Amino acid sequence: MDTMNYNELLKDRIYIGGFEDADSVRDKVDIIVDLRAEAPEVEFDDVTRVHRPIVEDADQQEASVRRAINEVVTAYQNGKNVYFHCNGGSNRTGTVAAGTLLSLGEASTLEEAETKAKNVRPKINIKPELKNVLKVLYSNN
């Protein structure tokens, strides 16, 4: 019996987790967004895979987070079901989850977005440098 280690951020539409679960969620999604900078090239015949790495380099970090969130939000707004993941599904995934909730109006503050994301996936742990990026991107929230 397979153990499901991915979670629903938005019911039946946006799923989050680690890279190990990308294969098991394929039948539910149209697009998989890989947030790992260290990601190998992986192709699926039945689902689109997009590589939007969140880089650790401070100069590019804000832009990489913005690109990843925009990819998820745009796919969602275009009616696609989305799965996004990093390696373990905690830091980079949590960052994009919080940003996605803020962008879609599902949360009004960063704290609320992080809490909602953690309620869905308790292992989410957004590191301070990525939390600071979110504060810059969503300074009006």
GROMACS .gro file of N, CA and C in nm:
model
  423
    1MET      N    1   0.083  -0.119   0.000
    1MET     CA    2   0.000   0.000   0.000
    1MET      C    3   0.087   0.125   0.000
    2ASP      N    4   0.061   0.215  -0.093
    2ASP     CA    5   0.137   0.339  -0.103
    2ASP      C    6   0.093   0.437   0.005
    3THR      N    7   0.189   0.504   0.064
    3THR     CA    8   0.160   0.607   0.161
    3THR      C    9   0.159   0.741   0.089
    4MET      N   10   0.053   0.817   0.109
    4MET     CA   11   0.042   0.948   0.047
    4MET      C   12   0.112   1.050   0.136
    5ASN      N   13   0.219   1.109   0.085
    5ASN     CA   14   0.293   1.208   0.161
    5ASN      C   15   0.276   1.349   0.106
    6TYR      N   16   0.189   1.364   0.008
    6TYR     CA   17   0.161   1.498  -0.044
    6TYR      C   18   0.032   1.548   0.019
    7ASN      N   19   0.007   1.677   0.005
    7ASN     CA   20  -0.109   1.738   0.070
    7ASN      C   21  -0.181   1.831  -0.027
    8GLU      N   22  -0.308   1.858   0.004
    8GLU     CA   23  -0.388   1.950  -0.077
    8GLU      C   24  -0.380   2.090  -0.016
    9LEU      N   25  -0.322   2.182  -0.091
    9LEU     CA   26  -0.319   2.321  -0.047
    9LEU      C   27  -0.455   2.385  -0.075
   10LEU      N   28  -0.508   2.362  -0.194
   10LEU     CA   29  -0.643   2.404  -0.231
   10LEU      C   30  -0.714   2.281  -0.285
   11LYS      N   31  -0.823   2.244  -0.224
   11LYS     CA   32  -0.890   2.117  -0.250
   11LYS      C   33  -0.907   2.086  -0.399
   12ASP      N   34  -0.857   1.969  -0.435
   12ASP     CA   35  -0.868   1.914  -0.570
   12ASP      C   36  -0.801   1.998  -0.678
   13ARG      N   37  -0.721   2.097  -0.641
   13ARG     CA   38  -0.660   2.184  -0.742
   13ARG      C   39  -0.509   2.202  -0.726
   14ILE      N   40  -0.465   2.231  -0.604
   14ILE     CA   41  -0.322   2.255  -0.582
   14ILE      C   42  -0.273   2.160  -0.473
   15TYR      N   43  -0.170   2.084  -0.509
   15TYR     CA   44  -0.111   1.985  -0.419
   15TYR      C   45   0.034   2.022  -0.392
   16ILE      N   46   0.082   1.990  -0.272
   16ILE     CA   47   0.219   2.022  -0.233
   16ILE      C   48   0.284   1.901  -0.168
   17GLY      N   49   0.418   1.895  -0.175
   17GLY     CA   50   0.489   1.785  -0.112
   17GLY      C   51   0.635   1.785  -0.148
   18GLY      N   52   0.694   1.666  -0.140
   18GLY     CA   53   0.834   1.646  -0.174
   18GLY      C   54   0.847   1.581  -0.310
   19PHE      N   55   0.971   1.570  -0.359
   19PHE     CA   56   0.992   1.516  -0.492
   19PHE      C   57   0.950   1.370  -0.504
   20GLU      N   58   0.957   1.294  -0.393
   20GLU     CA   59   0.923   1.152  -0.398
   20GLU      C   60   0.777   1.128  -0.435
   21ASP      N   61   0.691   1.225  -0.411
   21ASP     CA   62   0.549   1.207  -0.437
   21ASP      C   63   0.503   1.257  -0.573
   22ALA      N   64   0.594   1.313  -0.650
   22ALA     CA   65   0.555   1.364  -0.782
   22ALA      C   66   0.493   1.253  -0.867
   23ASP      N   67   0.550   1.135  -0.860
   23ASP     CA   68   0.497   1.025  -0.941
   23ASP      C   69   0.358   0.982  -0.895
   24SER      N   70   0.334   0.982  -0.764
   24SER     CA   71   0.206   0.932  -0.713
   24SER      C   72   0.091   1.030  -0.730
   25VAL      N   73   0.119   1.157  -0.756
   25VAL     CA   74   0.013   1.257  -0.772
   25VAL      C   75  -0.015   1.287  -0.919
   26ARG      N   76   0.062   1.227  -1.009
   26ARG     CA   77   0.051   1.258  -1.152
   26ARG      C   78  -0.090   1.246  -1.208
   27ASP      N   79  -0.167   1.149  -1.162
   27ASP     CA   80  -0.301   1.129  -1.217
   27ASP      C   81  -0.401   1.237  -1.173
   28LYS      N   82  -0.362   1.324  -1.081
   28LYS     CA   83  -0.452   1.429  -1.031
   28LYS      C   84  -0.419   1.567  -1.085
   29VAL      N   85  -0.304   1.580  -1.153
   29VAL     CA   86  -0.258   1.714  -1.191
   29VAL      C   87  -0.226   1.723  -1.340
   30ASP      N   88  -0.222   1.848  -1.386
   30ASP     CA   89  -0.186   1.879  -1.525
   30ASP      C   90  -0.042   1.927  -1.535
   31ILE      N   91   0.009   1.982  -1.426
   31ILE     CA   92   0.143   2.039  -1.427
   31ILE      C   93   0.212   2.013  -1.294
   32ILE      N   94   0.340   1.980  -1.302
   32ILE     CA   95   0.424   1.962  -1.183
   32ILE      C   96   0.532   2.069  -1.188
   33VAL      N   97   0.541   2.148  -1.083
   33VAL     CA   98   0.642   2.254  -1.074
   33VAL      C   99   0.749   2.208  -0.975
   34ASP      N  100   0.869   2.190  -1.026
   34ASP     CA  101   0.983   2.144  -0.946
   34ASP      C  102   1.062   2.266  -0.901
   35LEU      N  103   1.071   2.286  -0.770
   35LEU     CA  104   1.137   2.403  -0.712
   35LEU      C  105   1.284   2.380  -0.679
   36ARG      N  106   1.333   2.258  -0.703
   36ARG     CA  107   1.470   2.224  -0.664
   36ARG      C  108   1.571   2.283  -0.763
   37ALA      N  109   1.671   2.352  -0.710
   37ALA     CA  110   1.780   2.400  -0.795
   37ALA      C  111   1.862   2.282  -0.844
   38GLU      N  112   1.868   2.177  -0.763
   38GLU     CA  113   1.951   2.061  -0.791
   38GLU      C  114   1.876   1.952  -0.869
   39ALA      N  115   1.765   1.988  -0.930
   39ALA     CA  116   1.678   1.889  -0.994
   39ALA      C  117   1.738   1.831  -1.122
   40PRO      N  118   1.729   1.699  -1.135
   40PRO     CA  119   1.766   1.637  -1.262
   40PRO      C  120   1.654   1.659  -1.363
   41GLU      N  121   1.686   1.646  -1.489
   41GLU     CA  122   1.583   1.658  -1.592
   41GLU      C  123   1.497   1.533  -1.589
   42VAL      N  124   1.372   1.548  -1.557
   42VAL     CA  125   1.278   1.437  -1.552
   42VAL      C  126   1.161   1.474  -1.640
   43GLU      N  127   1.121   1.384  -1.725
   43GLU     CA  128   1.007   1.410  -1.813
   43GLU      C  129   0.899   1.307  -1.785
   44PHE      N  130   0.775   1.350  -1.790
   44PHE     CA  131   0.661   1.261  -1.778
   44PHE      C  132   0.584   1.268  -1.909
   45ASP      N  133   0.535   1.155  -1.955
   45ASP     CA  134   0.457   1.152  -2.079
   45ASP      C  135   0.320   1.215  -2.063
   46ASP      N  136   0.263   1.204  -1.943
   46ASP     CA  137   0.122   1.239  -1.923
   46ASP      C  138   0.098   1.369  -1.847
   47VAL      N  139   0.204   1.438  -1.810
   47VAL     CA  140   0.188   1.562  -1.733
   47VAL      C  141   0.305   1.655  -1.765
   48THR      N  142   0.278   1.784  -1.767
   48THR     CA  143   0.381   1.883  -1.794
   48THR      C  144   0.465   1.905  -1.668
   49ARG      N  145   0.597   1.903  -1.684
   49ARG     CA  146   0.687   1.933  -1.573
   49ARG      C  147   0.758   2.063  -1.604
   50VAL      N  148   0.755   2.154  -1.508
   50VAL     CA  149   0.820   2.284  -1.523
   50VAL      C  150   0.923   2.297  -1.412
   51HIS      N  151   1.044   2.337  -1.449
   51HIS     CA  152   1.150   2.356  -1.351
   51HIS      C  153   1.159   2.505  -1.318
   52ARG      N  154   1.122   2.543  -1.196
   52ARG     CA  155   1.130   2.681  -1.148
   52ARG      C  156   1.211   2.681  -1.018
   53PRO      N  157   1.342   2.666  -1.030
   53PRO     CA  158   1.424   2.653  -0.910
   53PRO      C  159   1.425   2.779  -0.824
   54ILE      N  160   1.418   2.757  -0.695
   54ILE     CA  161   1.437   2.866  -0.600
   54ILE      C  162   1.584   2.858  -0.559
   55VAL      N  163   1.658   2.961  -0.595
   55VAL     CA  164   1.802   2.960  -0.573
   55VAL      C  165   1.837   3.017  -0.436
   56GLU      N  166   1.949   2.972  -0.386
   56GLU     CA  167   1.995   3.017  -0.255
   56GLU      C  168   2.071   3.149  -0.265
   57ASP      N  169   2.116   3.186  -0.384
   57ASP     CA  170   2.192   3.309  -0.406
   57ASP      C  171   2.102   3.429  -0.377
   58ALA      N  172   2.145   3.513  -0.286
   58ALA     CA  173   2.063   3.627  -0.243
   58ALA      C  174   2.026   3.720  -0.358
   59ASP      N  175   2.116   3.734  -0.457
   59ASP     CA  176   2.088   3.824  -0.569
   59ASP      C  177   1.971   3.777  -0.654
   60GLN      N  178   1.954   3.648  -0.665
   60GLN     CA  179   1.851   3.592  -0.751
   60GLN      C  180   1.732   3.533  -0.675
   61GLN      N  181   1.741   3.530  -0.544
   61GLN     CA  182   1.640   3.461  -0.465
   61GLN      C  183   1.501   3.520  -0.481
   62GLU      N  184   1.489   3.650  -0.472
   62GLU     CA  185   1.357   3.714  -0.483
   62GLU      C  186   1.294   3.685  -0.619
   63ALA      N  187   1.371   3.699  -0.725
   63ALA     CA  188   1.319   3.673  -0.860
   63ALA      C  189   1.279   3.527  -0.877
   64SER      N  190   1.357   3.436  -0.820
   64SER     CA  191   1.325   3.294  -0.836
   64SER      C  192   1.198   3.257  -0.760
   65VAL      N  193   1.178   3.315  -0.643
   65VAL     CA  194   1.055   3.290  -0.566
   65VAL      C  195   0.935   3.348  -0.642
   66ARG      N  196   0.949   3.469  -0.694
   66ARG     CA  197   0.841   3.532  -0.769
   66ARG      C  198   0.803   3.446  -0.891
   67ARG      N  199   0.902   3.398  -0.965
   67ARG     CA  200   0.875   3.314  -1.084
   67ARG      C  201   0.801   3.187  -1.046
   68ALA      N  202   0.843   3.123  -0.939
   68ALA     CA  203   0.779   2.998  -0.897
   68ALA      C  204   0.634   3.021  -0.856
   69ILE      N  205   0.609   3.124  -0.776
   69ILE     CA  206   0.472   3.155  -0.733
   69ILE      C  207   0.386   3.189  -0.854
   70ASN      N  208   0.439   3.271  -0.944
   70ASN     CA  209   0.363   3.309  -1.064
   70ASN      C  210   0.329   3.188  -1.150
   71GLU      N  211   0.419   3.093  -1.159
   71GLU     CA  212   0.394   2.971  -1.237
   71GLU      C  213   0.274   2.896  -1.180
   72VAL      N  214   0.272   2.879  -1.049
   72VAL     CA  215   0.163   2.807  -0.982
   72VAL      C  216   0.031   2.883  -0.996
   73VAL      N  217   0.034   3.012  -0.967
   73VAL     CA  218  -0.088   3.094  -0.970
   73VAL      C  219  -0.145   3.101  -1.112
   74THR      N  220  -0.060   3.121  -1.211
   74THR     CA  221  -0.106   3.128  -1.350
   74THR      C  222  -0.168   2.997  -1.394
   75ALA      N  223  -0.104   2.886  -1.362
   75ALA     CA  224  -0.159   2.755  -1.399
   75ALA      C  225  -0.295   2.735  -1.333
   76TYR      N  226  -0.305   2.770  -1.206
   76TYR     CA  227  -0.432   2.758  -1.133
   76TYR      C  228  -0.540   2.845  -1.198
   77GLN      N  229  -0.506   2.968  -1.229
   77GLN     CA  230  -0.603   3.060  -1.289
   77GLN      C  231  -0.644   3.016  -1.429
   78ASN      N  232  -0.560   2.938  -1.495
   78ASN     CA  233  -0.592   2.883  -1.627
   78ASN      C  234  -0.664   2.749  -1.618
   79GLY      N  235  -0.709   2.712  -1.497
   79GLY     CA  236  -0.787   2.591  -1.480
   79GLY      C  237  -0.707   2.463  -1.466
   80LYS      N  238  -0.576   2.474  -1.450
   80LYS     CA  239  -0.491   2.356  -1.436
   80LYS      C  240  -0.485   2.313  -1.290
   81ASN      N  241  -0.472   2.183  -1.270
   81ASN     CA  242  -0.443   2.130  -1.138
   81ASN      C  243  -0.291   2.121  -1.126
   82VAL      N  244  -0.238   2.162  -1.012
   82VAL     CA  245  -0.094   2.181  -0.997
   82VAL      C  246  -0.040   2.103  -0.877
   83TYR      N  247   0.079   2.046  -0.895
   83TYR     CA  248   0.157   1.990  -0.784
   83TYR      C  249   0.291   2.062  -0.785
   84PHE      N  250   0.332   2.116  -0.671
   84PHE     CA  251   0.467   2.172  -0.665
   84PHE      C  252   0.541   2.115  -0.547
   85HIS      N  253   0.673   2.103  -0.566
   85HIS     CA  254   0.755   2.037  -0.466
   85HIS      C  255   0.898   2.087  -0.470
   86CYS      N  256   0.965   2.070  -0.358
   86CYS     CA  257   1.109   2.086  -0.353
   86CYS      C  258   1.165   1.948  -0.320
   87ASN      N  259   1.268   1.940  -0.243
   87ASN     CA  260   1.323   1.809  -0.211
   87ASN      C  261   1.237   1.738  -0.107
   88GLY      N  262   1.222   1.801   0.010
   88GLY     CA  263   1.146   1.738   0.118
   88GLY      C  264   1.008   1.796   0.142
   89GLY      N  265   0.978   1.907   0.077
   89GLY     CA  266   0.845   1.967   0.092
   89GLY      C  267   0.827   2.051   0.216
   90SER      N  268   0.935   2.118   0.260
   90SER     CA  269   0.919   2.199   0.381
   90SER      C  270   0.954   2.347   0.359
   91ASN      N  271   1.076   2.379   0.316
   91ASN     CA  272   1.119   2.519   0.308
   91ASN      C  273   1.074   2.587   0.178
   92ARG      N  274   1.127   2.543   0.065
   92ARG     CA  275   1.090   2.606  -0.063
   92ARG      C  276   0.942   2.583  -0.094
   93THR      N  277   0.894   2.462  -0.068
   93THR     CA  278   0.751   2.435  -0.089
   93THR      C  279   0.666   2.523   0.001
   94GLY      N  280   0.705   2.538   0.126
   94GLY     CA  281   0.632   2.624   0.218
   94GLY      C  282   0.630   2.769   0.173
   95THR      N  283   0.742   2.814   0.120
   95THR     CA  284   0.753   2.951   0.069
   95THR      C  285   0.654   2.975  -0.044
   96VAL      N  286   0.653   2.883  -0.141
   96VAL     CA  287   0.563   2.898  -0.256
   96VAL      C  288   0.417   2.878  -0.213
   97ALA      N  289   0.394   2.789  -0.117
   97ALA     CA  290   0.257   2.769  -0.067
   97ALA      C  291   0.204   2.898  -0.005
   98ALA      N  292   0.283   2.961   0.081
   98ALA     CA  293   0.240   3.086   0.145
   98ALA      C  294   0.218   3.195   0.040
   99GLY      N  295   0.310   3.208  -0.054
   99GLY     CA  296   0.296   3.309  -0.159
   99GLY      C  297   0.176   3.284  -0.247
  100THR      N  298   0.148   3.158  -0.275
  100THR     CA  299   0.031   3.122  -0.357
  100THR      C  300  -0.097   3.160  -0.284
  101LEU      N  301  -0.105   3.128  -0.155
  101LEU     CA  302  -0.225   3.163  -0.077
  101LEU      C  303  -0.245   3.314  -0.074
  102LEU      N  304  -0.138   3.389  -0.058
  102LEU     CA  305  -0.148   3.535  -0.058
  102LEU      C  306  -0.190   3.587  -0.195
  103SER      N  307  -0.130   3.534  -0.300
  103SER     CA  308  -0.161   3.580  -0.436
  103SER      C  309  -0.305   3.552  -0.476
  104LEU      N  310  -0.359   3.441  -0.427
  104LEU     CA  311  -0.496   3.403  -0.463
  104LEU      C  312  -0.600   3.459  -0.366
  105GLY      N  313  -0.556   3.537  -0.268
  105GLY     CA  314  -0.650   3.596  -0.173
  105GLY      C  315  -0.703   3.498  -0.070
  106GLU      N  316  -0.635   3.384  -0.055
  106GLU     CA  317  -0.676   3.283   0.043
  106GLU      C  318  -0.621   3.315   0.182
  107ALA      N  319  -0.532   3.413   0.189
  107ALA     CA  320  -0.477   3.461   0.316
  107ALA      C  321  -0.450   3.610   0.298
  108SER      N  322  -0.462   3.686   0.407
  108SER     CA  323  -0.443   3.830   0.396
  108SER      C  324  -0.310   3.878   0.455
  109THR      N  325  -0.244   3.794   0.533
  109THR     CA  326  -0.114   3.829   0.588
  109THR      C  327  -0.019   3.711   0.570
  110LEU      N  328   0.110   3.739   0.575
  110LEU     CA  329   0.209   3.632   0.565
  110LEU      C  330   0.192   3.532   0.678
  111GLU      N  331   0.166   3.580   0.797
  111GLU     CA  332   0.148   3.490   0.911
  111GLU      C  333   0.030   3.397   0.889
  112GLU      N  334  -0.080   3.451   0.839
  112GLU     CA  335  -0.198   3.369   0.812
  112GLU      C  336  -0.167   3.266   0.703
  113ALA      N  337  -0.097   3.309   0.599
  113ALA     CA  338  -0.062   3.218   0.489
  113ALA      C  339   0.027   3.105   0.539
  114GLU      N  340   0.126   3.138   0.620
  114GLU     CA  341   0.216   3.035   0.673
  114GLU      C  342   0.140   2.939   0.764
  115THR      N  343   0.051   2.991   0.847
  115THR     CA  344  -0.028   2.905   0.935
  115THR      C  345  -0.117   2.811   0.854
  116LYS      N  346  -0.184   2.864   0.752
  116LYS     CA  347  -0.269   2.779   0.667
  116LYS      C  348  -0.188   2.672   0.598
  117ALA      N  349  -0.071   2.709   0.547
  117ALA     CA  350   0.015   2.611   0.480
  117ALA      C  351   0.060   2.503   0.579
  118LYS      N  352   0.097   2.543   0.701
  118LYS     CA  353   0.140   2.446   0.803
  118LYS      C  354   0.024   2.357   0.848
  119ASN      N  355  -0.097   2.411   0.850
  119ASN     CA  356  -0.213   2.329   0.885
  119ASN      C  357  -0.235   2.219   0.783
  120VAL      N  358  -0.204   2.249   0.658
  120VAL     CA  359  -0.217   2.151   0.550
  120VAL      C  360  -0.100   2.053   0.552
  121ARG      N  361   0.020   2.105   0.572
  121ARG     CA  362   0.144   2.026   0.570
  121ARG      C  363   0.230   2.067   0.690
  122PRO      N  364   0.214   1.997   0.803
  122PRO     CA  365   0.281   2.037   0.927
  122PRO      C  366   0.433   2.047   0.919
  123LYS      N  367   0.496   1.975   0.826
  123LYS     CA  368   0.643   1.980   0.820
  123LYS      C  369   0.696   2.106   0.753
  124ILE      N  370   0.608   2.193   0.705
  124ILE     CA  371   0.653   2.318   0.644
  124ILE      C  372   0.730   2.399   0.747
  125ASN      N  373   0.848   2.446   0.704
  125ASN     CA  374   0.934   2.527   0.789
  125ASN      C  375   1.007   2.626   0.699
  126ILE      N  376   0.951   2.744   0.685
  126ILE     CA  377   1.009   2.845   0.596
  126ILE      C  378   1.127   2.911   0.667
  127LYS      N  379   1.244   2.899   0.607
  127LYS     CA  380   1.365   2.957   0.666
  127LYS      C  381   1.358   3.109   0.663
  128PRO      N  382   1.427   3.174   0.757
  128PRO     CA  383   1.419   3.321   0.768
  128PRO      C  384   1.449   3.395   0.639
  129GLU      N  385   1.548   3.351   0.561
  129GLU     CA  386   1.582   3.425   0.438
  129GLU      C  387   1.468   3.419   0.337
  130LEU      N  388   1.398   3.307   0.329
  130LEU     CA  389   1.285   3.299   0.236
  130LEU      C  390   1.162   3.371   0.293
  131LYS      N  391   1.148   3.371   0.423
  131LYS     CA  392   1.039   3.448   0.484
  131LYS      C  393   1.060   3.597   0.457
  132ASN      N  394   1.185   3.641   0.460
  132ASN     CA  395   1.215   3.782   0.429
  132ASN      C  396   1.182   3.815   0.284
  133VAL      N  397   1.207   3.721   0.193
  133VAL     CA  398   1.170   3.742   0.052
  133VAL      C  399   1.019   3.760   0.041
  134LEU      N  400   0.943   3.675   0.110
  134LEU     CA  401   0.797   3.688   0.107
  134LEU      C  402   0.752   3.822   0.164
  135LYS      N  403   0.819   3.868   0.270
  135LYS     CA  404   0.784   3.998   0.328
  135LYS      C  405   0.804   4.110   0.227
  136VAL      N  406   0.908   4.100   0.146
  136VAL     CA  407   0.933   4.201   0.042
  136VAL      C  408   0.827   4.190  -0.068
  137LEU      N  409   0.801   4.068  -0.115
  137LEU     CA  410   0.706   4.048  -0.224
  137LEU      C  411   0.563   4.086  -0.185
  138TYR      N  412   0.529   4.065  -0.059
  138TYR     CA  413   0.392   4.090  -0.013
  138TYR      C  414   0.391   4.198   0.095
  139SER      N  415   0.467   4.303   0.074
  139SER     CA  416   0.480   4.410   0.175
  139SER      C  417   0.349   4.484   0.198
  140ASN      N  418   0.256   4.474   0.105
  140ASN     CA  419   0.126   4.540   0.123
  140ASN      C  420   0.028   4.455   0.203
  141ASN      N  421   0.067   4.332   0.236
  141ASN     CA  422  -0.023   4.242   0.311
  141ASN      C  423   0.010   4.247   0.458
   0.00000   0.00000   0.00000
